[in-house]
Short mmCIF file of C-alpha atoms in Angstrom, two decimals:
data_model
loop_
_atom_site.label_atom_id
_atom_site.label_comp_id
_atom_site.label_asym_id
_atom_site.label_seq_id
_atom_site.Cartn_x
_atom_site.Cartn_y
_atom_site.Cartn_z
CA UNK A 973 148.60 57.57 -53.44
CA UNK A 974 145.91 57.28 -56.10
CA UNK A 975 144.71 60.49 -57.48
CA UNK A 976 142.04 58.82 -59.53
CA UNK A 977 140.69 56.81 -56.03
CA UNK A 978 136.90 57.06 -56.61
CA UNK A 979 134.40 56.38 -54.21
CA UNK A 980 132.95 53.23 -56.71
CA UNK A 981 135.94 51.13 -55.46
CA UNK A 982 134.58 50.98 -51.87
CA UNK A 983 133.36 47.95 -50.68
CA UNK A 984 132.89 48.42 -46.93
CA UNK A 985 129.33 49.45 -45.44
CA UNK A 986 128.40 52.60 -44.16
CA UNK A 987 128.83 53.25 -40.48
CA UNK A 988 128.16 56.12 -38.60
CA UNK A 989 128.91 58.47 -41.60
CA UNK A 990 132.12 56.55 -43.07
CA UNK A 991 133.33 54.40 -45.35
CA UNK A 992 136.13 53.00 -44.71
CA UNK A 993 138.49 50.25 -46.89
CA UNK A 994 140.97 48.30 -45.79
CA UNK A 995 142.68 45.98 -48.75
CA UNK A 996 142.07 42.30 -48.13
CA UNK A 997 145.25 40.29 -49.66
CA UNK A 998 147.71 41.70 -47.59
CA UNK A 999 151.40 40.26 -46.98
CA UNK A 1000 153.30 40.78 -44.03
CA UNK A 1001 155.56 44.09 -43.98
CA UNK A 1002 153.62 45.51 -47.10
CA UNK A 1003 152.43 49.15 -46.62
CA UNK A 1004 148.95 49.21 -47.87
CA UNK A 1005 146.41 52.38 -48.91
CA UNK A 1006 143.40 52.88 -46.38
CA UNK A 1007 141.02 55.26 -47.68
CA UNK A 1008 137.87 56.41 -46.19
CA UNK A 1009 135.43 58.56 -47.10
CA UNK A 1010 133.48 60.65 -43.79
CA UNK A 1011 130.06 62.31 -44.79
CA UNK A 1012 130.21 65.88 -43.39
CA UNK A 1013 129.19 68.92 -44.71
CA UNK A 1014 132.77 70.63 -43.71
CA UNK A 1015 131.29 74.21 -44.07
CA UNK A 1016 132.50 77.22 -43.19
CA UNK A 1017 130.54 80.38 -40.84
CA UNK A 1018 130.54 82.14 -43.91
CA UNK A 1019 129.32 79.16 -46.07
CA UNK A 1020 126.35 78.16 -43.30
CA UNK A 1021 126.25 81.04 -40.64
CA UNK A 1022 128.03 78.45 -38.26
CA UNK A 1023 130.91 76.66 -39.11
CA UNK A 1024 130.67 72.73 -39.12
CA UNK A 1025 133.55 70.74 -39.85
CA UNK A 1026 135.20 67.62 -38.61
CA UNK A 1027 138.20 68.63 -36.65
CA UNK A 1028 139.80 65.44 -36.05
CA UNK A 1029 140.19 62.18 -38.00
CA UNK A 1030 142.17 59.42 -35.16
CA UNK A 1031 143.45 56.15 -36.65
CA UNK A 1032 144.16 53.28 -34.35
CA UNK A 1033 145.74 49.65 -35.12
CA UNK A 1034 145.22 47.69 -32.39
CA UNK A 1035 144.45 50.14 -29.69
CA UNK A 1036 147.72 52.44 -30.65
CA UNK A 1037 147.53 55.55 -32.16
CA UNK A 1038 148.59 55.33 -36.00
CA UNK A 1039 148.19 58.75 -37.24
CA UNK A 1040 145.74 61.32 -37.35
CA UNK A 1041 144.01 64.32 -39.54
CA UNK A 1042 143.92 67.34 -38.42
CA UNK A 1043 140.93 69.11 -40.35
CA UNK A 1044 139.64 72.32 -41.24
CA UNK A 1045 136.18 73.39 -43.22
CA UNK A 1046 139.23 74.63 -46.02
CA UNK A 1047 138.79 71.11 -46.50
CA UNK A 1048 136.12 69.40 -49.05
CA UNK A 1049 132.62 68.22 -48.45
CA UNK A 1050 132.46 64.78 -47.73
CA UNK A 1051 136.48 64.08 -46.88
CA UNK A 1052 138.07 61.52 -48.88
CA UNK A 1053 141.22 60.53 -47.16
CA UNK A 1054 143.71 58.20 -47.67
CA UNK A 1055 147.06 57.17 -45.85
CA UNK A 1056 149.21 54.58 -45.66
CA UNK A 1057 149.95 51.75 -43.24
CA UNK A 1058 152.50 48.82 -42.65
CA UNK A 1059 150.60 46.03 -42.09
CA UNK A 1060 152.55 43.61 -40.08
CA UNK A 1061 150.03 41.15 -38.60
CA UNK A 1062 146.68 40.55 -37.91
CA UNK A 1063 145.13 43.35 -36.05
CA UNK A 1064 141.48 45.73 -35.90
CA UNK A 1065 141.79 49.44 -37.41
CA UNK A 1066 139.99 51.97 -35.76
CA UNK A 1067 138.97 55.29 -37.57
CA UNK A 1068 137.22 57.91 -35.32
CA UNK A 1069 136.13 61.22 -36.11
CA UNK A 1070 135.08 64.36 -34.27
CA UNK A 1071 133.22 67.53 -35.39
CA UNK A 1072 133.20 71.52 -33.87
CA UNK A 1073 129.99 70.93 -32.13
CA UNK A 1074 131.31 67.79 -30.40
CA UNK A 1075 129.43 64.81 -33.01
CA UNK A 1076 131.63 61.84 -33.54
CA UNK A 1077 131.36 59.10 -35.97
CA UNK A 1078 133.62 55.75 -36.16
CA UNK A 1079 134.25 52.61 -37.78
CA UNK A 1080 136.59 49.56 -37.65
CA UNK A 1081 138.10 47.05 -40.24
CA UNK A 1082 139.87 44.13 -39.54
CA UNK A 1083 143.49 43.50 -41.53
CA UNK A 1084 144.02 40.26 -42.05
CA UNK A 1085 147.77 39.20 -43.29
CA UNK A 1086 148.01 36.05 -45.55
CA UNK B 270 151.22 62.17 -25.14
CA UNK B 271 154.70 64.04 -26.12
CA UNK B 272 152.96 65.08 -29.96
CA UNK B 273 150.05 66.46 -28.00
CA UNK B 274 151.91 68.43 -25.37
CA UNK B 275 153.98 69.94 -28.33
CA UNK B 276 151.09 70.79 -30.59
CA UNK B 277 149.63 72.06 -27.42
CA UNK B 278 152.69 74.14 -26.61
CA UNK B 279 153.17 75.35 -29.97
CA UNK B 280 149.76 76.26 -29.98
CA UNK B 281 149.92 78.34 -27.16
CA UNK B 282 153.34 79.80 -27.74
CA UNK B 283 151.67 81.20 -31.17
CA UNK B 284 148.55 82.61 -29.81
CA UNK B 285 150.20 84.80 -27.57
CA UNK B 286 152.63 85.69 -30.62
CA UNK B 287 149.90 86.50 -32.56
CA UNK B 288 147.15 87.67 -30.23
CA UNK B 289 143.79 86.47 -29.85
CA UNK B 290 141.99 87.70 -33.14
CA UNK B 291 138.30 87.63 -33.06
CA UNK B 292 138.34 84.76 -35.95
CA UNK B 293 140.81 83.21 -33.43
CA UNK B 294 138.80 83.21 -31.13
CA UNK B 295 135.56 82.25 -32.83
CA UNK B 296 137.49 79.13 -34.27
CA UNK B 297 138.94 78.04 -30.85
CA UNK B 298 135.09 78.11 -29.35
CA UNK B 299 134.32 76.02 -32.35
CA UNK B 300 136.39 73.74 -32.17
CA UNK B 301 135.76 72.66 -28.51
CA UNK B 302 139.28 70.50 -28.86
CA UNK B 303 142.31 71.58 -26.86
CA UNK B 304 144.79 69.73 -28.92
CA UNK B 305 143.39 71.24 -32.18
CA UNK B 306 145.98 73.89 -33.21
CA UNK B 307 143.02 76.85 -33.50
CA UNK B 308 146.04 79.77 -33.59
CA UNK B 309 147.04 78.15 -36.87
CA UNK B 310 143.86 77.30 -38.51
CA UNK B 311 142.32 80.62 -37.62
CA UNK B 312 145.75 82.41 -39.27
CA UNK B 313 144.47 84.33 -42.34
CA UNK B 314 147.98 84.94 -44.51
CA UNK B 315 150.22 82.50 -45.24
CA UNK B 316 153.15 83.87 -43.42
CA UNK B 317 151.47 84.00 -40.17
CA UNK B 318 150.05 80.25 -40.66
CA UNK B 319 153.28 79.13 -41.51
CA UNK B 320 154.92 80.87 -38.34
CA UNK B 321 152.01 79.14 -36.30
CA UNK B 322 153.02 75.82 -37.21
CA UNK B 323 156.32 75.45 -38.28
CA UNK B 324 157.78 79.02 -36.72
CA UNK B 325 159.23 79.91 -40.00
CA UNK B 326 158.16 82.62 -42.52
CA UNK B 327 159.67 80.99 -45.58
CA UNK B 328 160.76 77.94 -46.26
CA UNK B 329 162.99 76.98 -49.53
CA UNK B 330 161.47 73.81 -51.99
CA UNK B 331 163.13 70.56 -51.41
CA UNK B 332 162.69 67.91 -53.88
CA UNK B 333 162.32 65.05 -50.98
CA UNK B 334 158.30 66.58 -51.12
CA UNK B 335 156.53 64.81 -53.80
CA UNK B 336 153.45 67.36 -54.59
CA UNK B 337 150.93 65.96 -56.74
CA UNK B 338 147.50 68.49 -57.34
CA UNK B 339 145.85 69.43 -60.84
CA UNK B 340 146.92 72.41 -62.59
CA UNK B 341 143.06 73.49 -63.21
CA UNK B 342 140.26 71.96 -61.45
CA UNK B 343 136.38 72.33 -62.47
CA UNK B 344 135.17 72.04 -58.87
CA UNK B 345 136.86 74.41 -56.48
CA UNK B 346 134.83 72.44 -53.44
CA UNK B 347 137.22 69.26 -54.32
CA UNK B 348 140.47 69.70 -55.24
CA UNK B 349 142.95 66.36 -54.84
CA UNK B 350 145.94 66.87 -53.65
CA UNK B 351 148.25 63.86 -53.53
CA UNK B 352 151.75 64.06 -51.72
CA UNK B 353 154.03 61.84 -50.75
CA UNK B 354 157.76 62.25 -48.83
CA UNK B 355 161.15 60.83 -49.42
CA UNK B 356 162.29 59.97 -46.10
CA UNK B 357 162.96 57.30 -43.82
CA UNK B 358 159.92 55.96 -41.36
CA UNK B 359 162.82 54.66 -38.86
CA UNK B 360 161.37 54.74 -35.36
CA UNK B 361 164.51 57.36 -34.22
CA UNK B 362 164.22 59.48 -37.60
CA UNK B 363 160.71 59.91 -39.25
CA UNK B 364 158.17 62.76 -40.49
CA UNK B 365 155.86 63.39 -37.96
CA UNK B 366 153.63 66.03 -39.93
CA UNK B 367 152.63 66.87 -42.81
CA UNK B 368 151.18 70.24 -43.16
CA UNK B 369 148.60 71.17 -46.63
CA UNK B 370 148.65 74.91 -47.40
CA UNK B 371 146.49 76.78 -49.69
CA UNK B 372 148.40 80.11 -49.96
CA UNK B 373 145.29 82.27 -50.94
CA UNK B 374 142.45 80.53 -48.74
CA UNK B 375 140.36 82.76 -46.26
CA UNK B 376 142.74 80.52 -43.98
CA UNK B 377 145.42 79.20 -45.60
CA UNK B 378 145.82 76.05 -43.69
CA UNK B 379 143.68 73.35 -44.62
CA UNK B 380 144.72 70.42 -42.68
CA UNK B 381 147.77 68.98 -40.72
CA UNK B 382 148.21 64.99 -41.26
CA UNK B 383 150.44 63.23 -38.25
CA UNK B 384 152.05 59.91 -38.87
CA UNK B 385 154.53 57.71 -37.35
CA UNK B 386 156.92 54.85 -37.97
CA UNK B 387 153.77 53.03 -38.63
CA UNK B 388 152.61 54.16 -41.40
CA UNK B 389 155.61 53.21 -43.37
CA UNK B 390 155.79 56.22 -45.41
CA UNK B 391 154.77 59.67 -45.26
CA UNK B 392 152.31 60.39 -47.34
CA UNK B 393 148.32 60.72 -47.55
CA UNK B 394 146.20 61.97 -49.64
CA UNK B 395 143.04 64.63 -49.30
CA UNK B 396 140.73 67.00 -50.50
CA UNK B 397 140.65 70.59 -49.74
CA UNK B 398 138.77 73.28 -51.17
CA UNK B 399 140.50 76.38 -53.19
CA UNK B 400 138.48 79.55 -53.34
CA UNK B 401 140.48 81.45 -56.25
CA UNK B 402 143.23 81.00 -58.23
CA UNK B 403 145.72 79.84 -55.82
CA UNK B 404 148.69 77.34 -55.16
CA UNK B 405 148.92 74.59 -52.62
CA UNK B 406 152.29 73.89 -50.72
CA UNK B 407 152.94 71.01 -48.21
CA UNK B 408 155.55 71.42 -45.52
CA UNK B 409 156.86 68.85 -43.58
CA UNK B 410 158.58 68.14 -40.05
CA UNK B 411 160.38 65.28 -38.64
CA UNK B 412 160.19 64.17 -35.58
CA UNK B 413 164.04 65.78 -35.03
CA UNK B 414 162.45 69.18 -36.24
CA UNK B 415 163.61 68.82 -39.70
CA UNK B 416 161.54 70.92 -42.45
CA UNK B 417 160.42 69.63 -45.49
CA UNK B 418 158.73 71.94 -48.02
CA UNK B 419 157.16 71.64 -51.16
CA UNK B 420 157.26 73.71 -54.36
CA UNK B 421 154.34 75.63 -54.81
CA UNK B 422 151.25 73.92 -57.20
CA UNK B 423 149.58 76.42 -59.08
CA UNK B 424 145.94 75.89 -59.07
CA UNK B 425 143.68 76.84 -61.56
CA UNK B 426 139.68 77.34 -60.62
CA UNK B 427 137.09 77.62 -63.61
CA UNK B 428 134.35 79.34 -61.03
CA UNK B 429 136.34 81.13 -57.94
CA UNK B 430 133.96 80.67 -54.64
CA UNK B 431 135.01 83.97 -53.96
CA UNK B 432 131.67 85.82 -55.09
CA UNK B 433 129.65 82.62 -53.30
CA UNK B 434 131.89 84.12 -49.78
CA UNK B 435 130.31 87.93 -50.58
CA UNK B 436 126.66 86.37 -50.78
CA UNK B 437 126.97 84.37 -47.70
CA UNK B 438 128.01 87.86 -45.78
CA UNK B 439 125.11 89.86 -47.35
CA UNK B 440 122.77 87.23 -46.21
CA UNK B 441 123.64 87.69 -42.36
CA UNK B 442 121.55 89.51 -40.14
#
């Protein structure tokens, strides 16, 4: 996982409060980096008088759950996340996200195997 | 789902361990999700998060946990913490959580990441916020209840948040 991942190396548009990258050269059976990058304020009651924070980041390949997040406003502003997947063919990823006052946001990439 | 009814379970099992605290219960209304573990995210030492989620008190380093966060960070809002586990992602034997502690946080759990077989390895990477000097440990559980933890990180903050926490309370009606 890149510690240096900044949020210049994004190419994807943004959605519904994410970015979200999938690599596009991708062989079969390699385990890739997703990273995406959610626009919340992730603030605590006694940051903002009422706590806002994304409580759960759900990743989906193809309709299955892959993994999930999670979250807490110990988090940072503005969540960068990244995890890995093993691409193994063609398929849509799915990357939806849900607040403490009910908001959601998502966004989908296509991975494409050579 | 069988994750879900555990983390449901688990949940439940520790709330009526711990009791419902008032931040307990303030987080659970918050959070308005049942599988969202709200007895562990609302635990305020380390001990009693780590009972919460992985029902242990202590847990010794293993050098499977690959921790990777800065020693001093300028921004205490962003701190990167990097980790990665050596273990298979076989679809009998695999790590099904990764938990990110920071041991002196208002609430020292910052965020649980689950993964599975397909993922291909265990390991993610986020950003959580450290309010003082602190240091930032990562458990981890396999799907066959294995534990995993990490060696403390020490973390360094230039400008605790700390004093920003006292203003915030002064401010309230």
């Amino acid at each position: 996982m890149s510690l240096l991942a900044t949020t210049s190396s994004f190419i994807g548009r943004r959605e519904q409060g994410i970015l979200l990258e999938v690599p596009q050269r991708v062989r079969a059976g390699e385990i890739v980096e997703v990273r995406t990058l959610l626009f919340h304020t992730m603030e605590t009651a006694q940051e903002a008088g009422k706590a806002s924070f994304i409580t759960q980041v759900t990743v989906e390949l193809d309709g299955k759950p892959l993994c999930s997040f999670d979250c807490s406003a110990m988090m940072s502003p503005n969540p960068y996340l990244a995890f890995p997947v093993r691409v193994e063919k063609n398929g849509m990823l799915r990357l939806r996200w849900v607040d403490n006052s009910g908001q959601t946001g998502s966004a989908e990439r296509p991975v494409t195997v050579q | 789902m069988q994750r879900r009814e555990f983390l449901r379970l688990s949940a439940m099992a520790s709330s009526l361990a711990v009791g419902a605290t008032l931040v307990g219960t303030r987080i659970a209304q918050a959070a308005q999700l049942d599988t969202w573990p709200a007895a562990a995210f609302a635990a305020e030492s380390l001990e009693a998060a780590l009972q919460a989620t992985v029902a242990k008190d202590q847990l010794p380093p293993s050098p499977k946990l690959r921790l990777r966060v800065p020693t001093t960070v300028e921004d205490p809002l962003s701190v990167p913490v990097s980790v990665a586990v050596d273990h298979p992602m076989h679809s009998d034997d695999y790590i099904e959580a990764l938990y990110v502690f920071v041991d002196h946080n208002p609430t020292p759990l910052a965020a649980i990441f689950h993964c599975s077989p397909a993922n291909g390895r265990a390991a993610c990477y986020l950003r959580v916020k450290v309010f003082q000097d602190s240091a930032v440990r990562v458990v981890a559980r396999s799907n066959r209840g294995q534990l995993f933890a990490s060696a403390p990180a020490p973390v360094r903050v230039g400008l605790p948040l700390a004093p920003l926490l006292k203003k915030s309370t002064e401010k309230k009606p």
